Short mmCIF file of C-alpha atoms in Angstrom, two decimals:
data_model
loop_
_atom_site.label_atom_id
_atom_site.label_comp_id
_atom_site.label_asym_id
_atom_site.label_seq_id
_atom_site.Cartn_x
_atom_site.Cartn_y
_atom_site.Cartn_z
CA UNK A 527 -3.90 13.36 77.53
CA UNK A 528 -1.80 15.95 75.91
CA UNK A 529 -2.46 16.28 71.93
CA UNK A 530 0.39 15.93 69.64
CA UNK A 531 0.33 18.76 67.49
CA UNK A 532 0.25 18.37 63.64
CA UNK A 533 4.01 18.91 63.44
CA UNK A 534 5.00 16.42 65.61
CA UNK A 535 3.09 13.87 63.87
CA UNK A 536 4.44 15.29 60.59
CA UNK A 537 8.17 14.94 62.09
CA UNK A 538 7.50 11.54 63.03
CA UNK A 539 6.15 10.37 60.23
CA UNK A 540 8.91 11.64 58.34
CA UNK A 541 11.53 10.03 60.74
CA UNK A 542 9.63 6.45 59.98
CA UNK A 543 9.81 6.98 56.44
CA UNK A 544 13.91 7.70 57.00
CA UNK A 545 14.40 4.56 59.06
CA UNK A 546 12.46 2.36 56.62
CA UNK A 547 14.25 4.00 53.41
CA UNK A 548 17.56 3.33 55.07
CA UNK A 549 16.61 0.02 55.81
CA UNK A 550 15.59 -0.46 52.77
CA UNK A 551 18.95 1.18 51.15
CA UNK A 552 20.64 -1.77 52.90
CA UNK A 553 18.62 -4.62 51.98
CA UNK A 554 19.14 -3.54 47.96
CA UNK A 555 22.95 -2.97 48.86
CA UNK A 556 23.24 -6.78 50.24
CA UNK A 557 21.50 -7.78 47.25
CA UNK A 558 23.68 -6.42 44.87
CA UNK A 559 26.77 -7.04 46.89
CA UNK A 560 25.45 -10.76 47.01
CA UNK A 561 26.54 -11.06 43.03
CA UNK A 562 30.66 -11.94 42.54
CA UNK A 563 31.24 -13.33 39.33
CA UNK A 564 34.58 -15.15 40.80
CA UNK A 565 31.79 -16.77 42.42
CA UNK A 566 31.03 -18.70 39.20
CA UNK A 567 34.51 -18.88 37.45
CA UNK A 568 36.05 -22.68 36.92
CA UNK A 569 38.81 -22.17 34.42
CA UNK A 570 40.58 -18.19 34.80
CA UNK A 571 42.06 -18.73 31.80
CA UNK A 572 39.90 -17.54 30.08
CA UNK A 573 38.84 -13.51 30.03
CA UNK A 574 35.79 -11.61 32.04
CA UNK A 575 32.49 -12.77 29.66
CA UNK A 576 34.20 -16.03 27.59
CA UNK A 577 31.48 -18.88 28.57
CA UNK A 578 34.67 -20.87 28.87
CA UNK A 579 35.45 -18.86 32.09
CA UNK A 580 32.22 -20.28 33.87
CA UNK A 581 33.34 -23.67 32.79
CA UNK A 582 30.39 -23.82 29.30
CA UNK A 583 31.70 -26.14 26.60
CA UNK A 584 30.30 -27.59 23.74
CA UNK A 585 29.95 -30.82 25.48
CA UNK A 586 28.69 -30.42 28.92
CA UNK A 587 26.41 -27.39 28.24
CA UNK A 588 23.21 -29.37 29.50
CA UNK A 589 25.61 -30.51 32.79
CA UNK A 590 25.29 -28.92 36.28
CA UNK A 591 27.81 -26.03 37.48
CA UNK A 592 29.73 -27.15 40.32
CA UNK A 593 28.84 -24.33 42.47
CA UNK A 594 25.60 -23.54 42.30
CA UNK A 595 24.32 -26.98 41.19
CA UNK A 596 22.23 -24.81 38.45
CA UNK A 597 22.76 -26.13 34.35
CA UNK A 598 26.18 -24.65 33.18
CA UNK A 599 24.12 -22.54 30.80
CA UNK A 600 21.19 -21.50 32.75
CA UNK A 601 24.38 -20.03 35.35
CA UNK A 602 25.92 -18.65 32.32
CA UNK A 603 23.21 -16.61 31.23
CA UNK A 604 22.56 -15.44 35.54
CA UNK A 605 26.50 -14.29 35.23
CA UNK A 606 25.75 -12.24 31.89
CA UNK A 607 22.25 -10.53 33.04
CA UNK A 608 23.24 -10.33 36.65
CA UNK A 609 26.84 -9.31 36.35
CA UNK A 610 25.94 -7.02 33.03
CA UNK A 611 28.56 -8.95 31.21
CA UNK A 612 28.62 -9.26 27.32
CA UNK A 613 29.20 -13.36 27.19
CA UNK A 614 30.64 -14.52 24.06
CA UNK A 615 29.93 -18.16 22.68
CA UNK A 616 32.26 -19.75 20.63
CA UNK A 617 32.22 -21.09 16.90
CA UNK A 618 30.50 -24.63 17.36
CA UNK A 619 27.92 -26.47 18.26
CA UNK A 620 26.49 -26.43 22.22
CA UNK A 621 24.48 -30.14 22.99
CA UNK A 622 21.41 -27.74 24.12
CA UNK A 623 18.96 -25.39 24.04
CA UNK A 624 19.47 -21.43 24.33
CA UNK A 625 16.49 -20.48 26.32
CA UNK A 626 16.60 -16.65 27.04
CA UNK A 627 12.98 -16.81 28.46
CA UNK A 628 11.97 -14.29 30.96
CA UNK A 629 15.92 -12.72 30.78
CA UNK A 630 16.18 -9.09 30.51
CA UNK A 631 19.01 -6.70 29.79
CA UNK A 632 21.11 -9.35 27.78
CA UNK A 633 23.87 -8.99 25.58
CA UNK A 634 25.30 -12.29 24.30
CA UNK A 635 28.05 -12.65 21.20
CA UNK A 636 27.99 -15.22 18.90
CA UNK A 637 30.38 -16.88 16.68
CA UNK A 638 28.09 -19.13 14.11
CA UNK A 639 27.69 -20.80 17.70
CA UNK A 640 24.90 -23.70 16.92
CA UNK A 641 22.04 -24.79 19.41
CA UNK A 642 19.51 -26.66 19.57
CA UNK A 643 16.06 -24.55 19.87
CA UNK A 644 16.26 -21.07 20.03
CA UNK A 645 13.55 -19.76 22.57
CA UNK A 646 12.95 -15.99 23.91
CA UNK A 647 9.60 -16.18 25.52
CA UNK A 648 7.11 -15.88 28.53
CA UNK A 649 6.02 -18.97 29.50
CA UNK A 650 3.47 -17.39 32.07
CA UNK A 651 1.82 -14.40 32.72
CA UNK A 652 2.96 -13.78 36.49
CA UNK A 653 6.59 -14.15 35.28
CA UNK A 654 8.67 -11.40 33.32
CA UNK A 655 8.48 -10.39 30.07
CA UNK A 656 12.14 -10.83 28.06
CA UNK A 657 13.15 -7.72 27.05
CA UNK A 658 16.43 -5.53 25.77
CA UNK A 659 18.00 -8.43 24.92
CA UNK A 660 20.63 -8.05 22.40
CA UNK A 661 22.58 -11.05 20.45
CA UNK A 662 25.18 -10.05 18.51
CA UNK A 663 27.08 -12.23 15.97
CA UNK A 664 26.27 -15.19 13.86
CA UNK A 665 23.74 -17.84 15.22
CA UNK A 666 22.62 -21.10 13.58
CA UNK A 667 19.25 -23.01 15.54
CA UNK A 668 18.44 -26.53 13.88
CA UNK A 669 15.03 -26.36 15.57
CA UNK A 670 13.46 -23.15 15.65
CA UNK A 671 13.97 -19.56 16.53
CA UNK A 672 10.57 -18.72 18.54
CA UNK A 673 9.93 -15.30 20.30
CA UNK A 674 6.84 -14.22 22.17
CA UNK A 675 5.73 -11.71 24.53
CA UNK A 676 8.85 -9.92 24.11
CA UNK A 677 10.36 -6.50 23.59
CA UNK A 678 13.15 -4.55 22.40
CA UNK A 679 14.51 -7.76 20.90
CA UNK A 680 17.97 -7.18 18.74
CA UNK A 681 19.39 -9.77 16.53
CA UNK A 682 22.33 -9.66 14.08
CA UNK A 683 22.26 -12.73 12.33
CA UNK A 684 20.41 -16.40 12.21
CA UNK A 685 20.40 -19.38 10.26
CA UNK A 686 17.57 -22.01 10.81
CA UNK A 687 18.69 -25.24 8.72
CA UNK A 688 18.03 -28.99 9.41
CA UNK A 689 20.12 -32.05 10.99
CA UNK A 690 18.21 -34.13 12.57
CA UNK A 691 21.36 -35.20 14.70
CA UNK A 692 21.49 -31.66 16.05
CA UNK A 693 17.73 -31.24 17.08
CA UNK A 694 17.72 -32.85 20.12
CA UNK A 695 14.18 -34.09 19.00
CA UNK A 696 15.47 -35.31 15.90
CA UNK A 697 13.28 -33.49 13.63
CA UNK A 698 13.74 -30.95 10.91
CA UNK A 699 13.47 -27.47 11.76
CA UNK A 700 10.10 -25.79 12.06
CA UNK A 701 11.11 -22.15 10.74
CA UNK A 702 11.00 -18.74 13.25
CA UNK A 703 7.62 -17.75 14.81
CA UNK A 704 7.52 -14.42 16.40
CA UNK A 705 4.36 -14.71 18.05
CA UNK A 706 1.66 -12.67 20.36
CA UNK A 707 2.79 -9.85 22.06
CA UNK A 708 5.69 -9.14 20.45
CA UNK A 709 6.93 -5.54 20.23
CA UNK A 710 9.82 -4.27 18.72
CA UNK A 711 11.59 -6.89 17.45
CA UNK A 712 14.48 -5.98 14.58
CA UNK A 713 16.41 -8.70 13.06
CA UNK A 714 19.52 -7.84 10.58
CA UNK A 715 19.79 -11.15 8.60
CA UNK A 716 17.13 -13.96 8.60
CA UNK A 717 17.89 -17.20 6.79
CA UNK A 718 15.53 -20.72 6.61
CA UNK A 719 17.57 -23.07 4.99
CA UNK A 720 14.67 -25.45 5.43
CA UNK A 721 11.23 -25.82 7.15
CA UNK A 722 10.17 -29.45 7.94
CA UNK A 723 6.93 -31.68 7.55
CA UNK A 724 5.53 -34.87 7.52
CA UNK A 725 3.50 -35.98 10.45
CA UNK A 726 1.78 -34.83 13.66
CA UNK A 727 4.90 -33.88 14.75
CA UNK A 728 5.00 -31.18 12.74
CA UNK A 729 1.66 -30.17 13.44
CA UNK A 730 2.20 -26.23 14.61
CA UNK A 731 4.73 -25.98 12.09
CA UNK A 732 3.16 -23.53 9.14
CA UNK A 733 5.60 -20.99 7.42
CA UNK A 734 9.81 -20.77 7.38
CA UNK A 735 9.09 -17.02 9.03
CA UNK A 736 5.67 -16.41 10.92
CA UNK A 737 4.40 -13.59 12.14
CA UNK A 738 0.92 -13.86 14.23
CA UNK A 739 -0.87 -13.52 17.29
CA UNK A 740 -4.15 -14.39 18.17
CA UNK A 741 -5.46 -11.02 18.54
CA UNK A 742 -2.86 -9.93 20.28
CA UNK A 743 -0.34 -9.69 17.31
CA UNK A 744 3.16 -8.26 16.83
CA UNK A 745 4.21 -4.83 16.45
CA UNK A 746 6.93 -3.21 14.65
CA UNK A 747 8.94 -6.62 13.40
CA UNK A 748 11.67 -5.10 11.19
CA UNK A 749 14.09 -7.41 9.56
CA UNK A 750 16.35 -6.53 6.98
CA UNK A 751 16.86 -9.41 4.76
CA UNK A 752 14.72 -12.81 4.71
CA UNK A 753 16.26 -15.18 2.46
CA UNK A 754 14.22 -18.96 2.70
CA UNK A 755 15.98 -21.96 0.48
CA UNK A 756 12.84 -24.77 0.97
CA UNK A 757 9.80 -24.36 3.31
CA UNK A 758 7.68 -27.50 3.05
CA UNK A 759 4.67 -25.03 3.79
CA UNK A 760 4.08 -21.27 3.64
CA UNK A 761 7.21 -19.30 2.98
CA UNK A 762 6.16 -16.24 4.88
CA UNK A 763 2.66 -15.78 6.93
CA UNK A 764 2.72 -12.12 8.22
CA UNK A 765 0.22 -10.28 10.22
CA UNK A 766 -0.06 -7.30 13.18
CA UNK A 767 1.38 -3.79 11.89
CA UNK A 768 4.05 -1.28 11.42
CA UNK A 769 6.44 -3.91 10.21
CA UNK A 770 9.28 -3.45 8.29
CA UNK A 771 11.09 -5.65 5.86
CA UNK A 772 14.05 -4.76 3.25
CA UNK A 773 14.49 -7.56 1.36
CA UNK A 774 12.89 -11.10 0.47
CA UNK A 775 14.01 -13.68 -1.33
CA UNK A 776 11.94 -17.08 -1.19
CA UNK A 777 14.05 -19.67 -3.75
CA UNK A 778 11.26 -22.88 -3.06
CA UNK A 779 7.83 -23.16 -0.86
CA UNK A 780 5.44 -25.61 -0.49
CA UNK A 781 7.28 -28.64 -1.43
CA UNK A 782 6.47 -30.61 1.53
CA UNK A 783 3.03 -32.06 3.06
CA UNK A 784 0.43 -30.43 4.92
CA UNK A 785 -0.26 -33.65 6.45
CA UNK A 786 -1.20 -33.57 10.37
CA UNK A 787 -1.20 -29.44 9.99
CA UNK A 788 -2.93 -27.49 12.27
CA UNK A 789 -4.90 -24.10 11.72
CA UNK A 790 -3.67 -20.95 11.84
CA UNK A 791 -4.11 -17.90 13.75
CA UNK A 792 -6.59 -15.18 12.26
CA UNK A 793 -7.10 -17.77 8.83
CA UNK A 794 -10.25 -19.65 8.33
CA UNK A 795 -10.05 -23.88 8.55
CA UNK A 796 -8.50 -25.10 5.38
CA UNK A 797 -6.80 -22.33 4.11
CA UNK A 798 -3.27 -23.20 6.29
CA UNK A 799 -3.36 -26.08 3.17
CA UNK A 800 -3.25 -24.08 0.21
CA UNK A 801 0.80 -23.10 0.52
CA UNK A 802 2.10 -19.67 -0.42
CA UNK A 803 5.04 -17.77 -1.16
CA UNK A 804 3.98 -14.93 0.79
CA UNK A 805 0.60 -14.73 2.60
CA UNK A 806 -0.52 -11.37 4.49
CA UNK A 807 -3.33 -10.72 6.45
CA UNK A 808 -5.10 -8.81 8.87
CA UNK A 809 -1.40 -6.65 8.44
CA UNK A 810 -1.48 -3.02 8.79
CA UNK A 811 0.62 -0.14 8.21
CA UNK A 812 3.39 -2.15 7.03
CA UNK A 813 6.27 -2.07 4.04
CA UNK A 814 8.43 -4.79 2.30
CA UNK A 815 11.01 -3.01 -0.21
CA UNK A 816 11.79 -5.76 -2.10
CA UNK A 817 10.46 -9.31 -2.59
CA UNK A 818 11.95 -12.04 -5.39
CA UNK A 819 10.00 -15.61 -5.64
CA UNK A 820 11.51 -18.47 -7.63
CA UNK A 821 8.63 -20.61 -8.80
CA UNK A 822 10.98 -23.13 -10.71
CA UNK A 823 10.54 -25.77 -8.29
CA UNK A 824 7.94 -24.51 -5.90
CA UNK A 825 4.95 -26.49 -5.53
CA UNK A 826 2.73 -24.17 -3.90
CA UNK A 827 -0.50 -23.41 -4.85
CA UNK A 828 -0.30 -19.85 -4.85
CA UNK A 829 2.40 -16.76 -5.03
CA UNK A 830 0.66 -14.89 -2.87
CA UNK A 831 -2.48 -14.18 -1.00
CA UNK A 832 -3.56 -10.78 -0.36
CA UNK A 833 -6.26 -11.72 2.76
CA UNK A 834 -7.73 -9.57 4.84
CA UNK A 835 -6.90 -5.78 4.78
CA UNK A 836 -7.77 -2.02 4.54
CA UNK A 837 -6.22 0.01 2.00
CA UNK A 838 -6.24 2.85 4.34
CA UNK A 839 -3.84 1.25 6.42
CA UNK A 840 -1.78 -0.81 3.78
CA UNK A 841 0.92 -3.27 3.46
CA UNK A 842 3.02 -1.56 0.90
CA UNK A 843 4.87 -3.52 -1.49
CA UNK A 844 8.06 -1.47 -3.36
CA UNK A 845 9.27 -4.27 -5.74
CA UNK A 846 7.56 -8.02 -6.48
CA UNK A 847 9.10 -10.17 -8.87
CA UNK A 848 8.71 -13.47 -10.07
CA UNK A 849 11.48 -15.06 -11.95
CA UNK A 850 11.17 -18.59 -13.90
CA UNK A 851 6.79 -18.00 -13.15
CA UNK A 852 4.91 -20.75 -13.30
CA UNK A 853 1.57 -20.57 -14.48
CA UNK A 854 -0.30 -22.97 -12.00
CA UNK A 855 1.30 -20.84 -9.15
CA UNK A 856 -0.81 -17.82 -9.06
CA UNK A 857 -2.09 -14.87 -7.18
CA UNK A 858 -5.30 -14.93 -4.57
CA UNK A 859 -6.90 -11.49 -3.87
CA UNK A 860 -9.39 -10.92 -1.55
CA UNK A 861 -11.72 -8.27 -2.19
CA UNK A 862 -11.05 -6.04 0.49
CA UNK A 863 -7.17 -6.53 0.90
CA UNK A 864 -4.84 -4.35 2.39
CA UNK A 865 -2.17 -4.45 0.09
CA UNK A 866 -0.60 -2.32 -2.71
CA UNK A 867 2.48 -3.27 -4.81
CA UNK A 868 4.26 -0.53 -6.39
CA UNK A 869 6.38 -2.33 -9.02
CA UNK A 870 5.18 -5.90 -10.18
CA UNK A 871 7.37 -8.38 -12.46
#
């Protein structure tokens, strides 16, 4: 038998690499082709990216599209990530969830549009992360605003507040928890009108903003105002590193129960009880500009706790003030902590 020579085999080789690449070509061409978003449009009315144009209103936003029997929102949010369409929600309130989990490349615009819960997460570790996802606009959640495994996260503005008739599980809301693997997350404008308690139901529920992870905790949060009216519990629990906070302002914590509560991440059993303003640990590398705690009708037992820390890595604190201080309400220091407060009031 005659011997190729190495050549030949080379030119071969090449040519089955060709065939397969072209083949291949086509295959992603057919897939991208196989997106029309007329495909998907019920009312024309209504311009390129208006939810209205899929056939989303306030009403029938947990109903079933027409055409491709998915929930009207669910196909709303395929037509934005698919279709790289900005999709703009109007003022109002949608009977549902926004659940953004495992989307990536989003841009949605808001209009003090109101949902349910408020969920960007990975739900299991063979499915996507959610990432560069961008929402734009006013939001309002009257169950929680929860993030986790997530990056490249981008929100203008959200307001968590309480109506029971609104949370489709007819609680109060339980406060924003960006949680384990989080990275780059920024945040414009952050408000908790109120954080719930009471029973078991509330049992996860600790602070009106937490930040944790379980060892595998969030990296470079940066939110430029926090403002919290009334947390039952904690007003803010913040660990990880390389965060980034402007301003606080915490008018009432701990005026609820800690009744049913649950531990938390990285604190030892008992602790989550003893309610604070502002409680950091095992936080790293991190700087708040500007924090302002009203103790006139707090209950909390403490203004802060400085936990776990290393001053070589700090949590640098530019301005903390107290206004109408209450002297049951004080200060807990461990010895080491990792924080260091510029300015104190």
């Amino acid at each position: 038998m005659k011997k190729l020579s190495f050549n030949v085999v080379l030119v071969s080789l090449a040519a089955i690499f060709i065939i397969v690449s072209c083949k291949k070509s086509k295959e992603e061409q057919t897939e991208i082709k196989i997106f029309n978003e007329l495909d998907f449009v019920l009312n024309n009315a209504y311009e390129k990216g208006d939810v209205r144009r899929y056939g989303l209103t306030f009403d029938n936003a947990a109903q079933t599209h027409p055409k491709n029997k998915k929930g009207m929102m669910e196909t709303v949010l395929d037509v934005a990530e698919l279709g790289n369409i900005e999709m703009t929600f109007q003022k109002g309130y949608y009977k549902t969830n926004l659940v953004l989990n495992h989307r990536k490349n989003l841009n949605l615009k808001f209009n003090n549009s109101e949902f349910s819960l408020i969920h960007i997460t990975q739900t299991h570790d063979t499915l996507p992360r959610p990432e560069n996802i961008n929402l734009k606009g006013s939001l309002i959640s009257y169950a929680s605003l929860g993030i986790t495994n997530a990056s490249n996260i981008a929100i203008d503005s959200i307001i968590l507040k309480s109506d029971t008739s609104k949370n489709l599980w007819g609680l109060r809301n339980a406060g924003c928890h960006i949680y384990l693997g989080c990275n780059d997350i920024k945040i414009n404008y952050l408000e908790v009108q109120d954080l719930g308690s009471g029973n078991e139901k509330y049992k996860n529920v600790h602070a009106a903003v937490t930040i944790d992870g379980a060892g595998n905790n969030p990296v470079n949060v940066q939110i430029k105002k926090i403002h919290i009216k009334s947390s039952d519990r904690h007003g803010i629990y913040m660990t990880g590193r390389d965060h980034l906070i402007d301003e606080v302002i915490i008018d009432k914590f701990g005026v609820g129960s800690s009744e049913g509560m649950s531990g938390m991440q990285d604190a030892e059993n008992g602790e989550e009880k003893d309610f604070k303003a502002l409680w950091i640990n095992k936080c790293y590398d991190s700087f708040i500009e500007n924090i302002t705690i009203n103790e006139l009708e707090s209950k909390g037992k403490y203004t802060a706790h400085f936990d776990s820390g290393n001053k070589e890595k700090p949590v640098t604190i530019g301005k903390f003030k107290v206004i109408n201080n209450n002297p049951d309400i004080t200060i807990l220091e461990e010895d080491p902590n990792g924080v260091i407060i510029e300015i104190k009031e």
